[in-house]
Amino acid sequence: MTTPLLVQALAALSVPALAGATALGLRGRRERAGAAAGAQRLRARIAELEDRCDELERTASCDPLTGVWNYRHLQLTLDREIERARRAEHTEQAEGPRPLAVLMLAITGFDAVVAEHGRGRAGAVLRDLAQRLAMEIRRADTLGRYGGEEFLVVLPDTGAEGAAQVAERLVWSVRRHLLLDWSSGPRESRPAAGNGLTAAAGIAVLPEDGTHAAVLLRAADAALTAARAAGGDCWRLSTRPSEESDRPGGDRPEQATCPPGHGAEGEGDRSEKAGSLSACVGGDLLSQPVVTHTPATVAGPRDALS
């Protein structure tokens, strides 16, 4: 076969090969583009599912009425903080567990709000008040609804004096908080006697009042009962049985305000800690520095709480 004929034969045979190679290349590019698009869709779906899981987790831990943490989250947080406080006894070579305070707060006076405005608006008042209380604690603290009009605050690295300062501030906030107003006219000034709501608080501290969640909660509830028996609008520290036996008549200390020089050594200045809402309400919507009061001025009037 002559050279020209050989060249023509090879050219004729190479056309199908080139066409096939081109088709394979296009197909490969389409497959790679489809795989990249599929991977992108998969990543978007994973991100969407993660967002939904986070939302479900927040919903499962959030009280739907008040927007603060619910009872389940409080139990998990208290167990975790107790374990952390007890573990510090061994890891930090301390003489005992790190301090941890539990504060139980009960609000009274909502029956009048329900009678005047109905349960729907009373629920809005309770939510507004709960968010106000959440601003009065540190970011490291946890406030949640314990049930009804009762709230529980877990205060890590806080002793009795620091917890007493928080209790005084929360009781004052309940008494002086400016309630929601649905009237269309000018807003009435705050009554001199307060808003009609009062709070009683009971405090228990680890390890003095116990080293388990159930024991601490019982001690805080007993202190809350003592505060209610004293007429409310005050707080009480848990009294251990040994102290009750040494006290004539077993009376609990009549302690309605913070003692002077509050704030135990090592707890830091709690009064300057900016508060925040729990994560279940979508971040720190009301996060801002809180104007706080020392025990000497806590009972003084103030026109409104922001």
mmCIF file of C-alpha atoms in Angstrom:
data_model
loop_
_atom_site.group_PDB
_atom_site.id
_atom_site.type_symbol
_atom_site.label_atom_id
_atom_site.label_comp_id
_atom_site.label_asym_id
_atom_site.label_seq_id
_atom_site.Cartn_x
_atom_site.Cartn_y
_atom_site.Cartn_z
ATOM 1 C CA MET A 1 0.000 0.000 0.000
ATOM 2 C CA THR A 2 1.366 3.333 -0.993
ATOM 3 C CA THR A 3 1.945 6.070 1.526
ATOM 4 C CA PRO A 4 -0.952 8.299 0.456
ATOM 5 C CA LEU A 5 -3.363 5.417 0.729
ATOM 6 C CA LEU A 6 -1.991 4.518 4.179
ATOM 7 C CA VAL A 7 -2.425 8.063 5.385
ATOM 8 C CA GLN A 8 -5.990 8.151 4.112
ATOM 9 C CA ALA A 9 -6.761 4.829 5.825
ATOM 10 C CA LEU A 10 -5.332 6.015 9.147
ATOM 11 C CA ALA A 11 -7.242 9.273 8.906
ATOM 12 C CA ALA A 12 -10.454 7.400 8.233
ATOM 13 C CA LEU A 13 -9.863 5.142 11.215
ATOM 14 C CA SER A 14 -8.924 8.014 13.573
ATOM 15 C CA VAL A 15 -12.181 9.937 13.075
ATOM 16 C CA PRO A 16 -14.289 7.467 15.089
ATOM 17 C CA ALA A 17 -11.596 7.246 17.749
ATOM 18 C CA LEU A 18 -11.451 11.006 18.143
ATOM 19 C CA ALA A 19 -15.218 11.209 18.244
ATOM 20 C CA GLY A 20 -15.342 8.532 20.924
ATOM 21 C CA ALA A 21 -12.646 10.238 22.986
ATOM 22 C CA THR A 22 -14.475 13.550 22.736
ATOM 23 C CA ALA A 23 -17.719 11.919 23.816
ATOM 24 C CA LEU A 24 -15.978 10.262 26.773
ATOM 25 C CA GLY A 25 -14.434 13.577 27.795
ATOM 26 C CA LEU A 26 -17.773 15.380 27.678
ATOM 27 C CA ARG A 27 -19.389 12.579 29.645
ATOM 28 C CA GLY A 28 -16.628 12.706 32.259
ATOM 29 C CA ARG A 29 -17.025 16.472 32.632
ATOM 30 C CA ARG A 30 -20.800 16.105 33.021
ATOM 31 C CA GLU A 31 -20.337 13.415 35.638
ATOM 32 C CA ARG A 32 -17.827 15.533 37.576
ATOM 33 C CA ALA A 33 -20.125 18.552 37.389
ATOM 34 C CA GLY A 34 -23.053 16.412 38.572
ATOM 35 C CA ALA A 35 -20.954 15.001 41.426
ATOM 36 C CA ALA A 36 -19.897 18.514 42.495
ATOM 37 C CA ALA A 37 -23.503 19.709 42.388
ATOM 38 C CA GLY A 38 -24.608 16.663 44.376
ATOM 39 C CA ALA A 39 -21.903 17.267 46.992
ATOM 40 C CA GLN A 40 -22.996 20.888 47.286
ATOM 41 C CA ARG A 41 -26.624 19.854 47.747
ATOM 42 C CA LEU A 42 -25.531 17.307 50.345
ATOM 43 C CA ARG A 43 -23.571 19.930 52.279
ATOM 44 C CA ALA A 44 -26.546 22.290 52.180
ATOM 45 C CA ARG A 45 -28.820 19.514 53.419
ATOM 46 C CA ILE A 46 -26.431 18.641 56.232
ATOM 47 C CA ALA A 47 -26.273 22.300 57.293
ATOM 48 C CA GLU A 48 -30.078 22.470 57.231
ATOM 49 C CA LEU A 49 -30.365 19.319 59.348
ATOM 50 C CA GLU A 50 -27.809 20.669 61.829
ATOM 51 C CA ASP A 51 -29.822 23.888 62.150
ATOM 52 C CA ARG A 52 -32.970 21.865 62.728
ATOM 53 C CA CYS A 53 -31.226 19.734 65.351
ATOM 54 C CA ASP A 54 -30.025 22.860 67.143
ATOM 55 C CA GLU A 55 -33.553 24.273 67.014
ATOM 56 C CA LEU A 56 -35.001 21.027 68.369
ATOM 57 C CA GLU A 57 -32.427 20.988 71.142
ATOM 58 C CA ARG A 58 -33.291 24.560 72.098
ATOM 59 C CA THR A 59 -36.997 23.761 71.960
ATOM 60 C CA ALA A 60 -36.545 20.690 74.144
ATOM 61 C CA SER A 61 -34.684 22.760 76.753
ATOM 62 C CA CYS A 62 -36.809 25.909 76.600
ATOM 63 C CA ASP A 63 -39.916 26.754 78.568
ATOM 64 C CA PRO A 64 -42.484 27.807 75.931
ATOM 65 C CA LEU A 65 -44.278 30.317 78.151
ATOM 66 C CA THR A 66 -41.432 32.317 79.662
ATOM 67 C CA GLY A 67 -38.651 31.755 77.105
ATOM 68 C CA VAL A 68 -36.098 30.742 79.758
ATOM 69 C CA TRP A 69 -34.708 27.266 80.433
ATOM 70 C CA ASN A 70 -37.137 24.546 81.493
ATOM 71 C CA TYR A 71 -37.065 22.011 84.331
ATOM 72 C CA ARG A 72 -35.235 19.376 82.257
ATOM 73 C CA HIS A 73 -32.401 21.744 81.386
ATOM 74 C CA LEU A 74 -32.158 22.888 85.003
ATOM 75 C CA GLN A 75 -31.736 19.310 86.204
ATOM 76 C CA LEU A 76 -29.020 18.569 83.640
ATOM 77 C CA THR A 77 -27.215 21.821 84.414
ATOM 78 C CA LEU A 78 -27.352 21.281 88.168
ATOM 79 C CA ASP A 79 -26.003 17.734 87.874
ATOM 80 C CA ARG A 80 -23.191 18.929 85.595
ATOM 81 C CA GLU A 81 -22.211 21.833 87.851
ATOM 82 C CA ILE A 82 -22.243 19.642 90.963
ATOM 83 C CA GLU A 83 -19.958 17.144 89.268
ATOM 84 C CA ARG A 84 -17.646 19.938 88.142
ATOM 85 C CA ALA A 85 -17.543 21.438 91.629
ATOM 86 C CA ARG A 86 -16.779 18.078 93.241
ATOM 87 C CA ARG A 87 -14.161 17.168 90.622
ATOM 88 C CA ALA A 88 -12.298 20.410 91.367
ATOM 89 C CA GLU A 89 -11.653 19.091 94.877
ATOM 90 C CA HIS A 90 -9.268 16.498 93.420
ATOM 91 C CA THR A 91 -7.885 18.242 90.338
ATOM 92 C CA GLU A 92 -7.091 21.540 92.040
ATOM 93 C CA GLN A 93 -5.978 20.059 95.386
ATOM 94 C CA ALA A 94 -8.507 22.191 97.183
ATOM 95 C CA GLU A 95 -9.714 21.587 100.722
ATOM 96 C CA GLY A 96 -13.222 20.910 99.467
ATOM 97 C CA PRO A 97 -15.525 21.241 96.453
ATOM 98 C CA ARG A 98 -15.788 24.572 94.678
ATOM 99 C CA PRO A 99 -18.758 26.624 95.940
ATOM 100 C CA LEU A 100 -22.064 26.270 94.145
ATOM 101 C CA ALA A 101 -25.310 27.969 95.124
ATOM 102 C CA VAL A 102 -28.890 27.093 94.248
ATOM 103 C CA LEU A 103 -31.530 29.807 94.521
ATOM 104 C CA MET A 104 -35.248 29.007 94.405
ATOM 105 C CA LEU A 105 -37.523 31.976 93.718
ATOM 106 C CA ALA A 106 -41.331 31.998 94.048
ATOM 107 C CA ILE A 107 -43.431 34.921 92.795
ATOM 108 C CA THR A 108 -46.792 35.760 94.350
ATOM 109 C CA GLY A 109 -49.503 38.155 93.236
ATOM 110 C CA PHE A 110 -50.224 36.711 89.792
ATOM 111 C CA ASP A 111 -53.791 35.801 90.745
ATOM 112 C CA ALA A 112 -54.662 39.496 90.624
ATOM 113 C CA VAL A 113 -52.978 39.859 87.216
ATOM 114 C CA VAL A 114 -54.954 36.901 85.858
ATOM 115 C CA ALA A 115 -58.204 38.272 87.281
ATOM 116 C CA GLU A 116 -57.627 41.698 85.724
ATOM 117 C CA HIS A 117 -56.106 40.803 82.345
ATOM 118 C CA GLY A 118 -56.819 37.106 81.741
ATOM 119 C CA ARG A 119 -54.429 34.190 81.493
ATOM 120 C CA GLY A 120 -53.067 35.148 78.088
ATOM 121 C CA ARG A 121 -51.863 38.565 79.151
ATOM 122 C CA ALA A 122 -50.774 37.252 82.541
ATOM 123 C CA GLY A 123 -48.550 34.799 80.665
ATOM 124 C CA ALA A 124 -47.030 37.710 78.735
ATOM 125 C CA VAL A 125 -46.375 39.497 82.041
ATOM 126 C CA LEU A 126 -44.681 36.391 83.422
ATOM 127 C CA ARG A 127 -42.513 36.076 80.308
ATOM 128 C CA ASP A 128 -41.493 39.729 80.477
ATOM 129 C CA LEU A 129 -40.636 39.391 84.148
ATOM 130 C CA ALA A 130 -38.671 36.164 83.575
ATOM 131 C CA GLN A 131 -36.566 37.866 80.927
ATOM 132 C CA ARG A 132 -35.956 40.774 83.299
ATOM 133 C CA LEU A 133 -34.741 38.336 85.947
ATOM 134 C CA ALA A 134 -32.475 36.639 83.408
ATOM 135 C CA MET A 135 -30.710 39.969 82.920
ATOM 136 C CA GLU A 136 -29.889 40.193 86.617
ATOM 137 C CA ILE A 137 -27.519 37.208 86.640
ATOM 138 C CA ARG A 138 -24.140 36.437 85.110
ATOM 139 C CA ARG A 139 -23.717 34.685 81.784
ATOM 140 C CA ALA A 140 -22.237 31.713 83.645
ATOM 141 C CA ASP A 141 -25.398 31.379 85.771
ATOM 142 C CA THR A 142 -28.528 29.523 84.689
ATOM 143 C CA LEU A 143 -32.082 30.688 85.328
ATOM 144 C CA GLY A 144 -35.044 28.508 84.441
ATOM 145 C CA ARG A 145 -38.687 27.976 85.237
ATOM 146 C CA TYR A 146 -39.053 25.387 87.975
ATOM 147 C CA GLY A 147 -42.846 25.260 87.744
ATOM 148 C CA GLY A 148 -45.795 27.640 87.909
ATOM 149 C CA GLU A 149 -44.465 30.982 89.100
ATOM 150 C CA GLU A 150 -41.328 29.427 90.584
ATOM 151 C CA PHE A 151 -37.836 29.842 89.144
ATOM 152 C CA LEU A 152 -34.534 28.184 89.920
ATOM 153 C CA VAL A 153 -31.116 29.807 89.537
ATOM 154 C CA VAL A 154 -27.897 27.760 89.457
ATOM 155 C CA LEU A 155 -24.921 29.902 90.516
ATOM 156 C CA PRO A 156 -21.517 28.276 89.869
ATOM 157 C CA ASP A 157 -18.499 29.411 91.907
ATOM 158 C CA THR A 158 -20.792 31.302 94.271
ATOM 159 C CA GLY A 159 -20.944 31.069 98.046
ATOM 160 C CA ALA A 160 -23.640 32.105 100.489
ATOM 161 C CA GLU A 161 -22.810 35.822 100.438
ATOM 162 C CA GLY A 162 -22.752 36.063 96.652
ATOM 163 C CA ALA A 163 -26.014 34.130 96.395
ATOM 164 C CA ALA A 164 -27.573 36.442 98.991
ATOM 165 C CA GLN A 165 -26.657 39.427 96.841
ATOM 166 C CA VAL A 166 -28.312 37.807 93.808
ATOM 167 C CA ALA A 167 -31.415 36.941 95.851
ATOM 168 C CA GLU A 168 -31.730 40.518 97.081
ATOM 169 C CA ARG A 169 -31.453 41.839 93.540
ATOM 170 C CA LEU A 170 -34.023 39.390 92.152
ATOM 171 C CA VAL A 171 -36.519 40.059 94.946
ATOM 172 C CA TRP A 172 -36.125 43.808 94.397
ATOM 173 C CA SER A 173 -36.565 43.400 90.619
ATOM 174 C CA VAL A 174 -39.821 41.492 91.048
ATOM 175 C CA ARG A 175 -41.200 44.114 93.393
ATOM 176 C CA ARG A 176 -40.217 47.122 91.264
ATOM 177 C CA HIS A 177 -40.405 45.787 87.692
ATOM 178 C CA LEU A 178 -42.657 47.882 85.462
ATOM 179 C CA LEU A 179 -45.333 45.493 84.203
ATOM 180 C CA LEU A 180 -46.629 45.450 80.662
ATOM 181 C CA ASP A 181 -49.357 47.990 79.920
ATOM 182 C CA TRP A 182 -51.973 47.368 77.187
ATOM 183 C CA SER A 183 -53.774 50.677 77.563
ATOM 184 C CA SER A 184 -53.780 53.050 74.596
ATOM 185 C CA GLY A 185 -53.499 56.185 76.709
ATOM 186 C CA PRO A 186 -50.509 57.584 78.564
ATOM 187 C CA ARG A 187 -48.842 55.118 80.854
ATOM 188 C CA GLU A 188 -49.605 55.496 84.516
ATOM 189 C CA SER A 189 -46.753 56.110 86.921
ATOM 190 C CA ARG A 190 -45.550 53.229 89.038
ATOM 191 C CA PRO A 191 -47.463 52.897 92.322
ATOM 192 C CA ALA A 192 -45.379 53.832 95.332
ATOM 193 C CA ALA A 193 -46.078 50.451 96.912
ATOM 194 C CA GLY A 194 -44.773 48.523 93.885
ATOM 195 C CA ASN A 195 -46.466 46.558 91.126
ATOM 196 C CA GLY A 196 -48.436 44.151 93.324
ATOM 197 C CA LEU A 197 -45.974 41.289 92.814
ATOM 198 C CA THR A 198 -43.592 40.019 95.470
ATOM 199 C CA ALA A 199 -41.035 37.223 95.575
ATOM 200 C CA ALA A 200 -39.581 34.943 98.209
ATOM 201 C CA ALA A 201 -36.231 33.232 97.722
ATOM 202 C CA GLY A 202 -34.501 30.299 99.354
ATOM 203 C CA ILE A 203 -30.763 29.631 99.059
ATOM 204 C CA ALA A 204 -28.777 26.425 99.468
ATOM 205 C CA VAL A 205 -25.010 26.150 99.041
ATOM 206 C CA LEU A 206 -22.731 23.248 98.192
ATOM 207 C CA PRO A 207 -21.089 21.683 100.141
ATOM 208 C CA GLU A 208 -22.565 23.089 103.368
ATOM 209 C CA ASP A 209 -26.167 22.106 102.546
ATOM 210 C CA GLY A 210 -25.401 18.935 100.606
ATOM 211 C CA THR A 211 -23.408 17.557 97.696
ATOM 212 C CA HIS A 212 -26.233 16.067 95.623
ATOM 213 C CA ALA A 213 -28.886 17.752 93.508
ATOM 214 C CA ALA A 214 -31.862 16.330 95.424
ATOM 215 C CA VAL A 215 -30.404 17.376 98.778
ATOM 216 C CA LEU A 216 -29.618 20.895 97.587
ATOM 217 C CA LEU A 217 -33.090 21.317 96.116
ATOM 218 C CA ARG A 218 -34.717 20.174 99.364
ATOM 219 C CA ALA A 219 -32.580 22.614 101.331
ATOM 220 C CA ALA A 220 -33.436 25.486 98.978
ATOM 221 C CA ASP A 221 -37.129 24.593 99.146
ATOM 222 C CA ALA A 222 -37.004 24.561 102.950
ATOM 223 C CA ALA A 223 -35.362 28.006 102.909
ATOM 224 C CA LEU A 224 -38.027 29.216 100.478
ATOM 225 C CA THR A 225 -40.735 27.943 102.846
ATOM 226 C CA ALA A 226 -39.115 29.947 105.648
ATOM 227 C CA ALA A 227 -39.075 33.070 103.477
ATOM 228 C CA ARG A 228 -42.760 32.602 102.664
ATOM 229 C CA ALA A 229 -43.567 32.081 106.338
ATOM 230 C CA ALA A 230 -41.837 35.384 107.081
ATOM 231 C CA GLY A 231 -44.309 37.141 104.784
ATOM 232 C CA GLY A 232 -42.469 36.968 101.482
ATOM 233 C CA ASP A 233 -40.635 39.805 99.758
ATOM 234 C CA CYS A 234 -37.427 38.493 101.317
ATOM 235 C CA TRP A 235 -34.904 35.673 101.107
ATOM 236 C CA ARG A 236 -33.581 33.064 103.493
ATOM 237 C CA LEU A 237 -30.442 30.968 103.646
ATOM 238 C CA SER A 238 -30.783 27.276 104.280
ATOM 239 C CA THR A 239 -30.131 26.368 107.905
ATOM 240 C CA ARG A 240 -28.433 23.073 108.624
ATOM 241 C CA PRO A 241 -29.880 20.860 111.373
ATOM 242 C CA SER A 242 -26.775 21.323 113.512
ATOM 243 C CA GLU A 243 -27.236 25.080 113.449
ATOM 244 C CA GLU A 244 -30.952 24.742 114.211
ATOM 245 C CA SER A 245 -30.225 22.684 117.293
ATOM 246 C CA ASP A 246 -27.768 25.305 118.570
ATOM 247 C CA ARG A 247 -30.236 28.143 118.022
ATOM 248 C CA PRO A 248 -32.900 28.662 120.750
ATOM 249 C CA GLY A 249 -36.202 27.330 119.495
ATOM 250 C CA GLY A 250 -34.637 26.189 116.222
ATOM 251 C CA ASP A 251 -35.585 29.442 114.510
ATOM 252 C CA ARG A 252 -34.056 30.266 111.169
ATOM 253 C CA PRO A 253 -32.082 33.492 110.941
ATOM 254 C CA GLU A 254 -34.261 36.502 110.292
ATOM 255 C CA GLN A 255 -32.214 37.635 107.332
ATOM 256 C CA ALA A 256 -34.202 39.646 104.823
ATOM 257 C CA THR A 257 -31.488 41.776 103.262
ATOM 258 C CA CYS A 258 -27.901 41.241 102.206
ATOM 259 C CA PRO A 259 -25.358 41.621 104.984
ATOM 260 C CA PRO A 260 -22.883 44.479 104.605
ATOM 261 C CA GLY A 261 -19.781 43.730 102.606
ATOM 262 C CA HIS A 262 -21.469 41.212 100.361
ATOM 263 C CA GLY A 263 -19.512 39.211 97.807
ATOM 264 C CA ALA A 264 -17.218 36.460 99.047
ATOM 265 C CA GLU A 265 -13.529 36.506 98.230
ATOM 266 C CA GLY A 266 -12.847 34.808 94.905
ATOM 267 C CA GLU A 267 -16.371 35.178 93.572
ATOM 268 C CA GLY A 268 -15.636 38.452 91.806
ATOM 269 C CA ASP A 269 -17.855 41.470 91.549
ATOM 270 C CA ARG A 270 -21.151 39.948 90.463
ATOM 271 C CA SER A 271 -22.919 43.312 90.324
ATOM 272 C CA GLU A 272 -21.027 44.408 87.219
ATOM 273 C CA LYS A 273 -21.656 41.247 85.202
ATOM 274 C CA ALA A 274 -23.887 41.908 82.200
ATOM 275 C CA GLY A 275 -26.860 39.593 82.144
ATOM 276 C CA SER A 276 -28.201 37.658 79.183
ATOM 277 C CA LEU A 277 -31.189 35.620 78.205
ATOM 278 C CA SER A 278 -30.857 31.897 77.771
ATOM 279 C CA ALA A 279 -29.973 30.561 74.338
ATOM 280 C CA CYS A 280 -33.471 29.203 73.821
ATOM 281 C CA VAL A 281 -34.846 32.689 73.161
ATOM 282 C CA GLY A 282 -32.469 33.360 70.300
ATOM 283 C CA GLY A 283 -29.454 35.040 71.849
ATOM 284 C CA ASP A 284 -28.873 38.060 74.007
ATOM 285 C CA LEU A 285 -31.797 40.158 72.813
ATOM 286 C CA LEU A 286 -31.881 42.107 76.052
ATOM 287 C CA SER A 287 -28.166 41.902 76.792
ATOM 288 C CA GLN A 288 -26.997 45.176 78.247
ATOM 289 C CA PRO A 289 -25.236 46.406 81.385
ATOM 290 C CA VAL A 290 -27.626 46.283 84.294
ATOM 291 C CA VAL A 291 -27.779 49.115 86.776
ATOM 292 C CA THR A 292 -27.336 47.360 90.095
ATOM 293 C CA HIS A 293 -27.800 48.394 93.676
ATOM 294 C CA THR A 294 -25.944 47.750 96.872
ATOM 295 C CA PRO A 295 -27.947 46.613 99.929
ATOM 296 C CA ALA A 296 -27.933 50.174 101.238
ATOM 297 C CA THR A 297 -29.815 51.469 98.202
ATOM 298 C CA VAL A 298 -31.658 48.436 96.937
ATOM 299 C CA ALA A 299 -34.917 49.503 98.538
ATOM 300 C CA GLY A 300 -34.815 52.978 97.065
ATOM 301 C CA PRO A 301 -37.374 53.957 94.399
ATOM 302 C CA ARG A 302 -36.596 53.883 90.726
ATOM 303 C CA ASP A 303 -39.005 54.895 87.972
ATOM 304 C CA ALA A 304 -38.450 52.015 85.592
ATOM 305 C CA LEU A 305 -36.303 49.064 84.786
ATOM 306 C CA SER A 306 -35.137 49.039 81.208
#
